[in-house]
Short mmCIF file of C-alpha atoms in Angstrom, two decimals:
data_model
loop_
_atom_site.label_atom_id
_atom_site.label_comp_id
_atom_site.label_asym_id
_atom_site.label_seq_id
_atom_site.Cartn_x
_atom_site.Cartn_y
_atom_site.Cartn_z
CA UNK I 13 110.60 263.10 166.61
CA UNK I 14 114.00 261.06 165.21
CA UNK I 15 113.10 259.09 161.69
CA UNK I 16 113.90 255.65 162.05
CA UNK I 17 116.58 254.54 159.99
CA UNK I 18 117.45 251.26 158.60
CA UNK I 19 120.51 249.53 158.87
CA UNK I 20 120.65 248.93 155.06
CA UNK I 21 119.68 250.95 151.96
CA UNK I 22 119.57 248.19 148.93
CA UNK I 23 121.08 250.90 145.77
CA UNK I 24 121.45 248.61 143.24
CA UNK I 25 122.14 245.09 142.69
CA UNK I 26 124.98 243.20 140.61
CA UNK I 27 124.24 239.74 138.37
CA UNK I 28 126.01 237.41 137.11
CA UNK I 29 126.00 234.53 134.46
CA UNK I 30 128.13 231.84 136.46
CA UNK I 31 129.29 228.52 134.30
CA UNK I 32 128.24 225.13 135.91
CA UNK I 33 128.39 221.41 135.26
CA UNK I 34 126.06 219.12 135.77
CA UNK I 35 126.45 215.46 136.92
CA UNK I 36 124.68 212.03 137.26
CA UNK I 37 125.55 210.27 140.53
CA UNK I 38 124.80 207.18 142.21
CA UNK I 39 125.58 206.88 145.11
CA UNK I 40 125.16 204.69 148.47
CA UNK I 41 123.13 206.34 151.71
CA UNK I 42 123.15 205.15 155.03
CA UNK I 43 119.45 206.18 156.68
CA UNK I 44 118.74 205.56 160.27
CA UNK I 45 116.12 203.38 161.21
CA UNK I 46 113.90 202.42 164.21
CA UNK I 47 113.79 199.18 166.49
CA UNK I 48 110.85 198.67 169.14
CA UNK I 49 111.64 200.28 172.30
CA UNK I 50 111.47 196.85 174.30
CA UNK I 51 114.13 195.22 171.06
CA UNK I 52 116.24 198.49 171.41
CA UNK I 53 116.10 198.23 176.05
CA UNK I 54 117.04 194.52 175.66
CA UNK I 55 120.34 195.57 173.46
CA UNK I 56 121.31 198.10 175.76
CA UNK I 57 121.00 195.54 178.36
CA UNK I 58 123.61 193.64 176.70
CA UNK I 59 125.84 196.13 176.06
CA UNK I 60 125.67 196.82 180.28
CA UNK I 61 126.09 193.07 181.01
CA UNK I 62 128.01 191.01 178.21
CA UNK I 63 127.08 187.50 178.75
CA UNK I 64 124.21 188.12 180.00
CA UNK I 65 122.12 184.24 180.39
CA UNK I 66 119.14 184.29 177.62
CA UNK I 67 116.70 183.40 181.12
CA UNK I 68 118.39 186.33 183.16
CA UNK I 69 117.51 188.92 180.04
CA UNK I 70 113.42 188.18 180.17
CA UNK I 71 113.08 187.23 183.86
CA UNK I 72 114.79 191.38 183.74
CA UNK I 73 111.63 191.53 181.40
CA UNK I 74 109.29 189.59 183.29
CA UNK I 75 107.52 189.01 180.34
CA UNK I 76 105.59 185.92 180.23
CA UNK I 77 106.56 182.94 177.82
CA UNK I 78 105.45 183.79 174.14
CA UNK I 79 106.28 188.18 175.09
CA UNK I 80 109.98 186.87 175.79
CA UNK I 81 110.22 184.61 173.26
CA UNK I 82 108.70 187.09 170.61
CA UNK I 83 111.10 190.04 172.01
CA UNK I 84 114.77 187.41 171.99
CA UNK I 85 113.52 186.47 167.74
CA UNK I 86 113.66 190.73 167.30
CA UNK I 87 116.55 191.15 169.10
CA UNK I 88 118.22 188.05 167.73
CA UNK I 89 116.74 189.86 164.06
CA UNK I 90 118.53 192.88 164.34
CA UNK I 91 122.20 191.80 163.99
CA UNK I 92 123.23 193.86 167.01
CA UNK I 93 122.75 190.73 168.69
CA UNK I 94 124.50 187.49 168.80
CA UNK I 95 124.23 184.19 170.96
CA UNK I 96 126.85 181.97 172.06
CA UNK I 97 126.81 179.01 174.50
CA UNK I 98 123.24 180.75 175.99
CA UNK I 99 124.83 184.09 176.11
CA UNK I 100 123.84 187.24 174.42
CA UNK I 101 126.88 189.64 173.18
CA UNK I 102 126.81 192.59 171.32
CA UNK I 103 127.73 191.41 168.06
CA UNK I 104 130.01 193.27 165.27
CA UNK I 105 127.05 195.56 163.61
CA UNK I 106 126.25 196.44 167.32
CA UNK I 107 129.36 197.86 168.38
CA UNK I 108 129.42 199.82 165.53
CA UNK I 109 125.56 201.14 165.74
CA UNK I 110 126.93 202.03 169.51
CA UNK I 111 127.06 205.83 169.52
CA UNK I 112 131.16 206.80 171.36
CA UNK I 113 128.95 209.23 173.57
CA UNK I 114 125.98 207.70 174.30
CA UNK I 115 124.23 203.67 174.86
CA UNK I 116 122.01 205.53 172.53
CA UNK I 117 122.11 202.34 169.05
CA UNK I 118 122.31 204.66 165.92
CA UNK I 119 120.97 201.82 163.67
CA UNK I 120 121.42 202.89 159.93
CA UNK I 121 120.33 201.03 156.23
CA UNK I 122 122.52 201.30 152.86
CA UNK I 123 119.81 202.93 150.40
CA UNK I 124 121.15 203.62 146.84
CA UNK I 125 120.25 206.58 144.96
CA UNK I 126 120.51 208.07 141.87
CA UNK I 127 120.89 212.11 141.81
CA UNK I 128 121.52 214.91 138.94
CA UNK I 129 123.47 217.65 140.91
CA UNK I 130 125.14 220.94 139.38
CA UNK I 131 128.12 222.24 140.96
CA UNK I 132 129.37 225.91 139.72
CA UNK I 133 132.78 225.42 138.27
CA UNK I 134 134.03 229.07 140.24
CA UNK I 135 134.10 227.26 143.65
CA UNK I 136 132.42 223.45 142.98
CA UNK I 137 129.90 223.74 145.28
CA UNK I 138 126.21 222.80 144.68
CA UNK I 139 124.01 225.33 142.88
CA UNK I 140 120.38 225.36 141.37
CA UNK I 141 121.15 225.66 137.93
CA UNK I 142 119.39 228.49 135.72
CA UNK I 143 116.92 228.72 132.51
CA UNK I 144 118.06 231.31 130.77
CA UNK I 145 116.71 232.76 126.95
CA UNK I 146 118.71 234.47 124.49
CA UNK I 147 117.79 238.22 125.91
CA UNK I 148 119.14 237.39 129.47
CA UNK I 149 122.10 235.42 128.41
CA UNK I 150 123.15 239.20 126.85
CA UNK I 151 122.44 241.22 129.36
CA UNK I 152 123.43 239.27 132.46
CA UNK I 153 127.45 239.73 132.55
CA UNK I 154 129.49 236.09 132.65
CA UNK I 155 131.82 235.85 135.49
CA UNK I 156 135.08 235.40 134.67
CA UNK I 157 136.16 231.88 136.73
CA UNK I 158 139.32 232.43 138.99
CA UNK I 159 140.86 228.56 137.41
CA UNK I 160 140.48 227.60 133.92
CA UNK I 161 141.98 224.80 134.71
CA UNK I 162 140.66 223.46 137.63
CA UNK I 163 137.50 224.09 135.59
CA UNK I 164 137.95 222.05 132.74
CA UNK I 165 138.93 219.01 135.12
CA UNK I 166 135.75 219.51 137.07
CA UNK I 167 134.83 215.88 136.51
CA UNK I 168 137.75 214.81 138.77
CA UNK I 169 136.68 216.40 141.51
CA UNK I 170 132.83 216.09 141.35
CA UNK I 171 133.24 213.24 143.36
CA UNK I 172 135.07 214.46 146.60
CA UNK I 173 132.63 217.60 145.99
CA UNK I 174 129.66 215.69 146.07
CA UNK I 175 130.84 214.29 149.11
CA UNK I 176 132.07 217.39 150.78
CA UNK I 177 128.94 219.22 149.97
CA UNK I 178 126.02 216.30 150.18
CA UNK I 179 124.14 217.81 153.62
CA UNK I 180 124.03 220.63 152.11
CA UNK I 181 122.56 219.49 148.89
CA UNK I 182 119.95 216.83 150.54
CA UNK I 183 118.96 219.84 153.14
CA UNK I 184 117.31 221.00 149.07
CA UNK I 185 115.76 217.44 148.52
CA UNK I 186 113.15 217.79 151.10
CA UNK I 187 110.53 216.44 148.97
CA UNK I 188 112.58 212.69 148.64
CA UNK I 189 111.38 210.52 151.34
CA UNK I 190 114.72 209.16 151.87
CA UNK I 191 116.29 212.65 152.64
CA UNK I 192 113.75 213.38 155.04
CA UNK I 193 115.52 211.36 157.22
CA UNK I 194 119.09 211.05 158.90
CA UNK I 195 120.35 210.34 155.98
CA UNK I 196 125.02 209.97 155.09
CA UNK I 197 126.70 209.72 152.40
CA UNK I 198 128.75 205.77 152.28
CA UNK I 199 130.48 206.20 148.82
CA UNK I 200 129.57 207.11 144.94
CA UNK I 201 129.18 203.87 143.02
CA UNK I 202 129.17 205.87 139.97
CA UNK I 203 129.15 209.67 138.68
CA UNK I 204 129.00 211.07 134.69
CA UNK I 205 128.87 214.58 133.53
CA UNK I 206 125.79 214.96 132.10
CA UNK I 207 125.61 218.84 130.51
CA UNK I 208 127.21 222.21 131.02
CA UNK I 209 124.19 224.45 132.49
CA UNK I 210 124.18 228.02 134.25
CA UNK I 211 123.72 229.07 137.54
CA UNK I 212 122.62 233.06 137.98
CA UNK I 213 123.59 234.79 141.48
CA UNK I 214 122.64 238.52 142.44
CA UNK I 215 124.70 240.10 144.74
CA UNK I 216 123.10 243.19 146.45
CA UNK I 217 124.51 246.50 146.53
CA UNK I 218 123.66 248.36 149.78
CA UNK I 219 124.48 251.76 151.60
CA UNK I 220 124.28 251.73 155.24
CA UNK I 221 124.07 255.06 157.78
CA UNK I 222 127.86 254.55 159.21
CA UNK I 223 129.45 253.29 155.96
CA UNK I 224 130.56 257.15 154.98
CA UNK I 225 132.80 255.32 151.87
CA UNK I 226 129.69 254.99 150.07
CA UNK I 227 127.75 251.66 149.03
CA UNK I 228 129.40 248.28 148.74
CA UNK I 229 128.30 244.73 148.15
CA UNK I 230 127.00 241.95 150.27
CA UNK I 231 128.55 238.93 150.08
CA UNK I 232 127.24 237.66 153.50
CA UNK I 233 123.71 236.17 151.92
CA UNK I 234 126.38 233.96 149.87
CA UNK I 235 128.85 233.23 152.03
CA UNK I 236 126.66 232.07 154.62
CA UNK I 237 125.26 229.16 152.53
CA UNK I 238 126.67 225.34 153.11
CA UNK I 239 129.76 225.18 154.61
CA UNK I 240 132.04 227.92 156.26
CA UNK I 241 134.08 229.20 153.00
CA UNK I 242 133.24 227.23 150.62
CA UNK I 243 131.68 229.95 148.71
CA UNK I 244 134.87 231.77 148.99
CA UNK I 245 136.58 231.01 145.57
CA UNK I 246 133.41 232.51 144.19
CA UNK I 247 132.96 235.45 146.22
CA UNK I 248 136.34 236.87 145.17
CA UNK I 249 135.98 236.04 141.61
CA UNK I 250 132.64 238.81 142.00
CA UNK I 251 134.73 240.74 143.98
CA UNK I 252 137.49 240.87 141.37
CA UNK I 253 135.00 241.37 138.47
CA UNK I 254 132.90 244.20 139.89
CA UNK I 255 136.44 246.18 140.32
CA UNK I 256 136.12 246.42 137.14
CA UNK I 257 132.87 248.38 136.46
CA UNK I 258 133.62 251.81 136.70
CA UNK I 259 131.14 254.52 138.14
CA UNK I 260 129.65 256.59 134.90
CA UNK I 261 131.52 260.13 134.46
CA UNK I 262 128.37 262.15 134.22
CA UNK I 263 127.61 262.74 137.89
CA UNK I 264 127.45 266.42 137.86
CA UNK I 265 125.87 266.65 134.44
CA UNK I 266 122.67 264.89 136.06
CA UNK I 267 122.56 266.80 139.03
CA UNK I 268 122.25 270.08 137.12
CA UNK I 269 119.64 268.34 134.74
CA UNK I 270 117.36 267.06 138.27
CA UNK I 271 118.19 270.82 139.37
CA UNK I 272 116.75 272.27 136.48
CA UNK I 273 114.26 269.77 136.36
CA UNK I 274 113.10 269.63 139.73
CA UNK I 275 113.35 273.28 140.65
CA UNK I 276 116.17 272.38 143.12
CA UNK I 277 114.71 270.31 145.68
CA UNK I 278 118.17 268.45 146.14
CA UNK I 279 119.84 271.46 146.72
CA UNK I 280 116.87 272.66 149.12
CA UNK I 281 117.33 269.37 151.27
CA UNK I 282 121.10 269.90 151.37
CA UNK I 283 123.17 268.47 148.99
CA UNK I 284 125.02 271.16 146.61
CA UNK I 285 126.65 269.14 144.29
CA UNK I 286 126.76 265.39 142.73
CA UNK I 287 129.80 264.29 145.63
CA UNK I 288 127.11 265.52 148.56
CA UNK I 289 125.10 262.39 148.69
CA UNK I 290 125.07 261.53 152.35
CA UNK I 291 122.28 263.95 153.60
CA UNK I 292 120.27 262.74 150.91
CA UNK I 293 120.66 259.60 151.17
CA UNK I 294 119.74 259.07 154.38
CA UNK I 295 116.89 261.19 154.45
CA UNK I 296 115.97 258.60 151.69
CA UNK I 297 115.94 256.17 154.03
CA UNK I 298 113.81 256.62 156.23
CA UNK I 299 110.17 256.72 156.67
CA UNK I 300 109.42 260.99 156.94
CA UNK I 301 112.47 262.35 155.09
CA UNK I 302 111.70 260.10 152.18
CA UNK I 303 108.27 262.28 151.55
CA UNK I 304 109.00 265.93 150.65
CA UNK I 305 106.86 268.48 152.44
CA UNK I 306 106.73 272.03 151.80
CA UNK I 307 107.91 273.72 148.51
CA UNK I 308 108.70 270.18 147.29
CA UNK I 309 105.27 268.30 148.41
CA UNK I 310 104.06 266.28 146.87
CA UNK I 311 107.15 264.60 146.14
CA UNK I 312 109.52 261.18 147.25
CA UNK I 313 113.30 261.52 147.61
CA UNK I 314 114.80 258.04 145.66
CA UNK I 315 117.76 256.80 145.40
CA UNK I 316 119.35 253.76 143.70
CA UNK I 317 118.56 251.72 140.52
CA UNK I 318 115.26 250.24 139.04
CA UNK I 319 116.94 246.91 140.69
CA UNK I 320 115.65 248.61 144.17
CA UNK I 321 112.22 247.88 145.67
CA UNK I 322 111.85 251.33 146.80
CA UNK I 323 112.32 252.77 143.72
CA UNK I 324 110.74 250.14 141.61
CA UNK I 325 107.44 249.98 143.85
CA UNK I 326 107.40 254.47 142.83
CA UNK I 327 107.80 254.07 138.84
CA UNK I 328 105.09 251.30 138.89
CA UNK I 329 102.83 252.59 141.36
CA UNK I 330 103.28 256.38 138.74
CA UNK I 331 103.15 254.82 135.34
CA UNK I 332 100.62 252.66 136.77
CA UNK I 333 98.30 255.36 137.89
CA UNK I 334 98.93 257.66 134.66
CA UNK I 335 98.23 254.71 132.28
CA UNK I 336 94.81 254.29 133.83
CA UNK I 337 94.29 257.80 134.07
CA UNK I 338 93.69 258.68 137.29
CA UNK I 339 92.66 261.42 137.82
CA UNK I 340 94.68 261.28 141.62
CA UNK I 341 97.30 264.22 141.95
CA UNK I 342 100.18 261.47 142.14
CA UNK I 343 103.70 261.42 143.35
CA UNK I 344 105.69 263.04 140.76
CA UNK I 345 108.91 260.53 140.19
CA UNK I 346 112.52 262.66 138.58
CA UNK I 347 114.06 259.60 137.35
CA UNK I 348 117.72 260.21 134.56
CA UNK I 349 119.90 256.92 134.27
CA UNK I 350 123.57 258.08 133.89
CA UNK I 351 125.07 257.50 130.42
CA UNK I 352 127.47 254.52 130.55
CA UNK I 353 128.70 251.42 128.02
CA UNK I 354 129.74 248.90 130.61
CA UNK I 355 127.07 245.83 131.61
CA UNK I 356 126.28 247.34 135.15
CA UNK I 357 123.18 248.46 136.16
CA UNK I 358 121.70 252.15 135.89
CA UNK I 359 121.78 254.31 139.33
CA UNK I 360 119.86 256.91 139.68
CA UNK I 361 120.50 260.68 138.85
CA UNK I 362 123.71 261.94 140.70
CA UNK I 363 124.59 258.84 142.27
CA UNK I 364 125.75 256.67 140.12
CA UNK I 365 129.35 256.82 142.08
CA UNK I 366 127.45 254.87 144.87
CA UNK I 367 128.32 251.56 143.00
CA UNK I 368 132.34 252.48 143.38
CA UNK I 369 132.40 250.24 145.94
CA UNK I 370 134.78 248.85 148.71
CA UNK I 371 135.24 245.49 147.72
CA UNK I 372 136.17 242.51 150.57
CA UNK I 373 138.54 240.45 149.00
#
């Protein structure tokens, strides 16, 4: 029976803190409104028969006198229809409310909003700000901005950025009453910088069975946010900075140390040196291949850093059982973080070269 191998395996995560600027924005937003069905139908009738007489329209609906009076009042009160010499015509607002593709009436009313929005200074796109404590600020690497001059002038471009990304920002504000409806940005009345802030972006480093060159960063989640291509400058900046992360040079030392500890389990798994990782990673990625059998049992094949779900779960499971003093035989875990001076995530034994990826521009 062939082991099922997932389409990717998370090896690590690269985390960056990105400088942002927060703005307070006052704007006018149009939101869709509705009118009674009879009123809308009567307005459409006026559009289809320009200059229709009052008596003819009321006769079309066959309402009694009191109902006809209410209908006429409703039609005229919308501002979409106007009366001239006993005839009905669409007003200027009525013509603007008509959809160019159909007879549908798109009715909107204007409402003022006051919002606080944060934009990253790499791509000037809306972000969720993050609160970092002093320890986190030291651990998480700060992204070098690709264009410092443009970042410094973010205030001048913030209004255009809010206009461009309004629908994306609106989708994150579902709890706001007016944003539950079809809203369109009409104008920005005022925009003021509030404070500098920070957003944290986490990029997964993934291995795929068909990728013989090793693991590579996966920017798909980031690139799919908002308007197509809007995160391009941010992705390029992260990609460029990740290229400076040099893999530690202790691959073979870690492999030899693990070999002495585990009694040759890695070699029995087909790995003869720290560079021959394909077979081990393929086995570690599959459900059946992850569990060691025969002389190596009990045990698990693992690959990646503690940031990856599989390795973190295995370590937590083992340490929790040890702390509780369980007498049950637990799955042993051998984990050797490499020696590295760069502020990049730690990699499991013998596979630290997996973070020397092919990074797309």
